[in-house]
PDB file of C-alpha atoms in Angstrom:
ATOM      1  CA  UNK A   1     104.277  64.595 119.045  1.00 73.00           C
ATOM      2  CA  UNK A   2     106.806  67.680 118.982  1.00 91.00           C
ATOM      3  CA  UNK A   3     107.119  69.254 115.527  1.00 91.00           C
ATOM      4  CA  UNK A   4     110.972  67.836 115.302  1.00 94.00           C
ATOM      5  CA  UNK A   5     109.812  64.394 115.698  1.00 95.00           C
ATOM      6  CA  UNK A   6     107.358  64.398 112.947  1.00 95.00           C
ATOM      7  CA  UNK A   7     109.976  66.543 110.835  1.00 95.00           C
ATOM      8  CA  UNK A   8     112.026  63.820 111.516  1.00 97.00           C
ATOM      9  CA  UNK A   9     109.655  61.260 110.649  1.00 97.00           C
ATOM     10  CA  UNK A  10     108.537  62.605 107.520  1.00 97.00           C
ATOM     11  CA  UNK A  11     112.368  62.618 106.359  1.00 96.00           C
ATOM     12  CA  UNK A  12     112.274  59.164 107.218  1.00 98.00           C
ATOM     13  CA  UNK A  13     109.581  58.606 105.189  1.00 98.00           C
ATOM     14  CA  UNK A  14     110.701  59.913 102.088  1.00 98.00           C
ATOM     15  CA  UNK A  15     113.679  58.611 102.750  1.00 97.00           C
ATOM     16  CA  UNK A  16     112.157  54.955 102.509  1.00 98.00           C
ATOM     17  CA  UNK A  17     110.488  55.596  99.569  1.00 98.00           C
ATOM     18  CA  UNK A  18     112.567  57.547  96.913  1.00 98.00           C
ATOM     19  CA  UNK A  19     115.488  55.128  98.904  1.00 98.00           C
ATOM     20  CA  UNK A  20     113.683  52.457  97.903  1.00 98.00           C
ATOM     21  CA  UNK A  21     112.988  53.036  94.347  1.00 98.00           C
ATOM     22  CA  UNK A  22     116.636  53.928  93.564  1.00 98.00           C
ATOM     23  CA  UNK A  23     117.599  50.584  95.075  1.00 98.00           C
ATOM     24  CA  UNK A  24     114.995  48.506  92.953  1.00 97.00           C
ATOM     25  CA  UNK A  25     115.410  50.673  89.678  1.00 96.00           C
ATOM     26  CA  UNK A  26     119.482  50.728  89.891  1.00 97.00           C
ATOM     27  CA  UNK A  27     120.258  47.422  91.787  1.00 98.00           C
ATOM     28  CA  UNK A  28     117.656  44.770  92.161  1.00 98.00           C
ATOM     29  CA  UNK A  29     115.975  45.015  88.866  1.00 95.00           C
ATOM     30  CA  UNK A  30     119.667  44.587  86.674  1.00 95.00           C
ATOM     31  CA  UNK A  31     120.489  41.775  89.048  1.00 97.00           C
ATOM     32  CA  UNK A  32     117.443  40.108  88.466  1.00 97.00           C
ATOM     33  CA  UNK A  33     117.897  39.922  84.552  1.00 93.00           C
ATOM     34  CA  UNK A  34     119.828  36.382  85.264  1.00 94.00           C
ATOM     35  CA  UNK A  35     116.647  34.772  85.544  1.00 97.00           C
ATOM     36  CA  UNK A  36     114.327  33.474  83.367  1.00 97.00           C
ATOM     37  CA  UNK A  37     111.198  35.471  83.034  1.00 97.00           C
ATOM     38  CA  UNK A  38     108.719  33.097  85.457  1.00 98.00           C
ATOM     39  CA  UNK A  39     110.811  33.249  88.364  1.00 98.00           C
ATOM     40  CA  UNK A  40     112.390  37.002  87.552  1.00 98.00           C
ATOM     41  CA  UNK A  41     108.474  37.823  87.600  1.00 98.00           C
ATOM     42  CA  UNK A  42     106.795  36.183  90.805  1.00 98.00           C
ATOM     43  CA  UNK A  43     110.184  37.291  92.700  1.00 98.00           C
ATOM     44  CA  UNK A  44     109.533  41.319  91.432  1.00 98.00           C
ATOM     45  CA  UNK A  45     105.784  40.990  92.549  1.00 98.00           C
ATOM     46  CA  UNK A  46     106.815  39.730  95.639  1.00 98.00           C
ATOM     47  CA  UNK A  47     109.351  42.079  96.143  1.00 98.00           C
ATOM     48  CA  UNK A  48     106.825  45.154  94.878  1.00 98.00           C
ATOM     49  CA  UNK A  49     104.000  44.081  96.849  1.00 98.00           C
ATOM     50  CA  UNK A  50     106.433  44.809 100.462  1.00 98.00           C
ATOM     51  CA  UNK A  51     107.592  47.524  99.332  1.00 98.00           C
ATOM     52  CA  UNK A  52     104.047  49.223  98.267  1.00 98.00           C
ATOM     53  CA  UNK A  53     102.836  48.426 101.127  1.00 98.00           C
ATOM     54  CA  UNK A  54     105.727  50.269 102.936  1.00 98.00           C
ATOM     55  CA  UNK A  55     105.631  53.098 100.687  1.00 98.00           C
ATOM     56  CA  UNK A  56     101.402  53.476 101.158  1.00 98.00           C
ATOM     57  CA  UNK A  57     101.844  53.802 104.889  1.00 98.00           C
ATOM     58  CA  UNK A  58     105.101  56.224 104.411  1.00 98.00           C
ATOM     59  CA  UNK A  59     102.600  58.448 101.919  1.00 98.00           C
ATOM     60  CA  UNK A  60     100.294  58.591 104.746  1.00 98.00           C
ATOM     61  CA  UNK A  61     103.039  59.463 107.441  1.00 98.00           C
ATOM     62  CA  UNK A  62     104.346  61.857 104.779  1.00 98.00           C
ATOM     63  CA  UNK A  63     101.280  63.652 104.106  1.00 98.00           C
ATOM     64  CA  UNK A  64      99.875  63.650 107.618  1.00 97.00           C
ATOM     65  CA  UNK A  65     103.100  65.303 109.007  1.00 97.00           C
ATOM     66  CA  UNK A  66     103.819  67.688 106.273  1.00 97.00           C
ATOM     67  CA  UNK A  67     100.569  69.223 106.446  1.00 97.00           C
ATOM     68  CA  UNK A  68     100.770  68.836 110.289  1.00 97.00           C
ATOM     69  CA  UNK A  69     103.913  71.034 110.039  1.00 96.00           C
ATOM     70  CA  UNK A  70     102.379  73.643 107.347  1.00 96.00           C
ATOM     71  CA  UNK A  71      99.505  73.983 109.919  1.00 95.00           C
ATOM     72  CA  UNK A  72     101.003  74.444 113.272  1.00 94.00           C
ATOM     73  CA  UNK A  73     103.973  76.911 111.532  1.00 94.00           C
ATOM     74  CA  UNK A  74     100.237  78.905 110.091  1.00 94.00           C
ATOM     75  CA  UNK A  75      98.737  78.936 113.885  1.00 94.00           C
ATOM     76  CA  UNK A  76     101.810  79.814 115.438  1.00 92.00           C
ATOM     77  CA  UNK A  77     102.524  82.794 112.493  1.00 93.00           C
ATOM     78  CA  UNK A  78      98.541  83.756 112.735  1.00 89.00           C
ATOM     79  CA  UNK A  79      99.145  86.266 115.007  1.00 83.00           C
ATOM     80  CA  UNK A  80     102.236  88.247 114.092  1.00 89.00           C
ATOM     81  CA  UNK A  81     102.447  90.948 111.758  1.00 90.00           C
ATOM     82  CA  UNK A  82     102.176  89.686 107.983  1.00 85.00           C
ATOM     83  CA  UNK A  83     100.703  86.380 108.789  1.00 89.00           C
ATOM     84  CA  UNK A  84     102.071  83.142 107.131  1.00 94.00           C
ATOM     85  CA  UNK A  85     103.529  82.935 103.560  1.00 93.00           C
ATOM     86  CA  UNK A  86     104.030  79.230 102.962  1.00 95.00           C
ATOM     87  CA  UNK A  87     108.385  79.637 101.756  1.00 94.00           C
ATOM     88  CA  UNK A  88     108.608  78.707  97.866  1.00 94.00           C
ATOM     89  CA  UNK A  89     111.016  75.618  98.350  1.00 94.00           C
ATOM     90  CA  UNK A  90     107.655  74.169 101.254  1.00 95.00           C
ATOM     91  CA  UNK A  91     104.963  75.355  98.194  1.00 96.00           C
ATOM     92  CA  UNK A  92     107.434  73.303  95.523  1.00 96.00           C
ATOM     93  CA  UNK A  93     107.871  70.075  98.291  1.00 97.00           C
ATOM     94  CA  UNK A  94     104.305  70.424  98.594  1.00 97.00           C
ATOM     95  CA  UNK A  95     103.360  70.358  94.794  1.00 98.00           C
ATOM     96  CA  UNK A  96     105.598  67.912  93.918  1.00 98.00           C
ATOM     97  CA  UNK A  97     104.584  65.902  96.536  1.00 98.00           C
ATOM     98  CA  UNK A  98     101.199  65.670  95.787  1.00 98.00           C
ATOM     99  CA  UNK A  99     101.777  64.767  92.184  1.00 98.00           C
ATOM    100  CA  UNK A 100     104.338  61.867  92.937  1.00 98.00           C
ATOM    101  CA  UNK A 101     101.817  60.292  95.500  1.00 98.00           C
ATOM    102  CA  UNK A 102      99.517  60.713  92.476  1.00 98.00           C
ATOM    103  CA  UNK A 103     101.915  58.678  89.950  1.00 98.00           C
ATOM    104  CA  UNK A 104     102.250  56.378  93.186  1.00 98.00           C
ATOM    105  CA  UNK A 105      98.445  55.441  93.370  1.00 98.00           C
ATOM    106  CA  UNK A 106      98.743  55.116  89.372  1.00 98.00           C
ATOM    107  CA  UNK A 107     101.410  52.733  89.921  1.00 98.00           C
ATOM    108  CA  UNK A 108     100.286  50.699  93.274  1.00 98.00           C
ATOM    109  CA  UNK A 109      96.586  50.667  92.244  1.00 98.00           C
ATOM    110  CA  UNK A 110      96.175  50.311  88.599  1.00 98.00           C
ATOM    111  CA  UNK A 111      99.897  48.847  87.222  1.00 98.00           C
ATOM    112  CA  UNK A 112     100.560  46.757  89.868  1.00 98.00           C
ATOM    113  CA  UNK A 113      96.930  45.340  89.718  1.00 98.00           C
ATOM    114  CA  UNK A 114      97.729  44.659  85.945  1.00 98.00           C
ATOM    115  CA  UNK A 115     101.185  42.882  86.914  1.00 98.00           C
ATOM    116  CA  UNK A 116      99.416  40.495  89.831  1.00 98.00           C
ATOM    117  CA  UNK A 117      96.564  40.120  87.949  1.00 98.00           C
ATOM    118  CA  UNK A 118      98.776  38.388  85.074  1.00 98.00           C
ATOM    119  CA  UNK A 119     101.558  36.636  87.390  1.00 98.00           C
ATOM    120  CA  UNK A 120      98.418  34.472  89.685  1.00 98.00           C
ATOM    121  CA  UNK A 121      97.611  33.704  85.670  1.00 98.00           C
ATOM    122  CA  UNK A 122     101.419  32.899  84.163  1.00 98.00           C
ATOM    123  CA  UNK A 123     100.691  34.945  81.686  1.00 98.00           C
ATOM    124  CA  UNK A 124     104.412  36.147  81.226  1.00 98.00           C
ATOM    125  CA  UNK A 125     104.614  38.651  78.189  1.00 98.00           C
ATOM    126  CA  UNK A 126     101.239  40.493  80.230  1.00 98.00           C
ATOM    127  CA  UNK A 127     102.946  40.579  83.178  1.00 98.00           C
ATOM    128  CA  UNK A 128     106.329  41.476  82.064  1.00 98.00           C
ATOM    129  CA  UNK A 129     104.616  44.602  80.164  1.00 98.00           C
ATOM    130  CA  UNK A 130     102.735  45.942  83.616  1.00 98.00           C
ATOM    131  CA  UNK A 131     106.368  45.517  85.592  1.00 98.00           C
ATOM    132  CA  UNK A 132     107.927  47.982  82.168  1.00 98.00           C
ATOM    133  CA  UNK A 133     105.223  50.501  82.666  1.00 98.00           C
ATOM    134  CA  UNK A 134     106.124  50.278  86.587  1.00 98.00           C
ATOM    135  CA  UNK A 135     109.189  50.822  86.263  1.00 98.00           C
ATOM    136  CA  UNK A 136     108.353  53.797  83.847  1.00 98.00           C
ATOM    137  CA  UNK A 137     106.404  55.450  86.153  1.00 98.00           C
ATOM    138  CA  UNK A 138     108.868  54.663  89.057  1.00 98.00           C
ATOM    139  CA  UNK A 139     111.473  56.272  87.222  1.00 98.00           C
ATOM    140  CA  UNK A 140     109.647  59.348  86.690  1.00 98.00           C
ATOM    141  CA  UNK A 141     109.053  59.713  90.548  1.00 98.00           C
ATOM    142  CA  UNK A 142     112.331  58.576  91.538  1.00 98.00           C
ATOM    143  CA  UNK A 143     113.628  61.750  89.219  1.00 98.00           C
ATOM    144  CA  UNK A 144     111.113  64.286  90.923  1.00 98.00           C
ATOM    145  CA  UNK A 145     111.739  62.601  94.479  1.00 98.00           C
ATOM    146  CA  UNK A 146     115.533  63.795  93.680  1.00 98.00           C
ATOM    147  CA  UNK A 147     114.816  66.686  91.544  1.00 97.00           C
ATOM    148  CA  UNK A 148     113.239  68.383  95.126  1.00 97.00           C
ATOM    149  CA  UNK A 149     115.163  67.039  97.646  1.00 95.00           C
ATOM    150  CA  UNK A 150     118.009  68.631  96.411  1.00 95.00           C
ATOM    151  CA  UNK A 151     115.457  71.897  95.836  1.00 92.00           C
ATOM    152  CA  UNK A 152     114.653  71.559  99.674  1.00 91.00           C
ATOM    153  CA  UNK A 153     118.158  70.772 100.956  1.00 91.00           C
ATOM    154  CA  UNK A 154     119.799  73.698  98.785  1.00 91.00           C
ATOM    155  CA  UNK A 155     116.978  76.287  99.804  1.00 82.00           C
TER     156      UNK A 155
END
């Protein structure tokens, strides 16, 4: 695969997943507050559990092809005068990358746990805390996710 196609891939990528968590946080989540807490619940764990399991396999594509793209621009620079210097806005992607597929794996493997974990069990007030601290911690990364792509598309 050509290094525009996985470019192109890994905007795709991000775009699913910051994308996605600016339609759950600023859409789906106020619409849902017309339900009552049992159904408003089970339908966000349902919802969240697609959509995790989207966003793990776009962190993989994401990862794979930016450090894919980091590698063959190194190889291809190896041999010319200076060598590679990674560019300050692909060190800041790459940082701020790597700490929002951190909060991600906080979120999708611990919070998330929490919140099914309480839903299979009705208990509501448990469950309705986990999905708060979700969307705490998906508010944080949908704020970096933003913060750099308008770093990276500015640059």
């Amino acid at each position: 695969m050509g290094y525009l196609a996985l470019k192109a891939l890994h905007v795709l990528a991000v775009g699913l997943w910051v994308g996605g968590m600016a339609f759950a946080h600023f859409f789906l989540r106020p619409a849902l507050g017309t339900l009552e807490p049992p159904q408003r619940l089970s339908l966000m764990h349902q919802v969240l559990q697609r959509f995790f399991s989207a966003v793990l396999v776009a962190v993989l594509l994401i990862l794979a092809s930016g450090v894919w793209m980091i590698g063959h621009v190194a190889r291809a620079a190896a041999g010319t005068p200076g060598g590679f210097v990674m560019p300050l806005d692909w060190t800041l992607m790459t940082a701020v990358g790597v700490l929002m597929m951190l909060i991600f794996g906080h979120i999708r493997f611990v919070l998330f746990r929490r919140m099914s974990a309480a839903v299979l069990a009705a208990q509501w007030p448990a469950a309705a805390a986990a999905l708060a601290s979700i969307r705490s911690w998906v508010a944080v990364n949908l704020a970096l996710g933003v913060a750099i792509s308008a770093v990276v598309l500015a640059y």
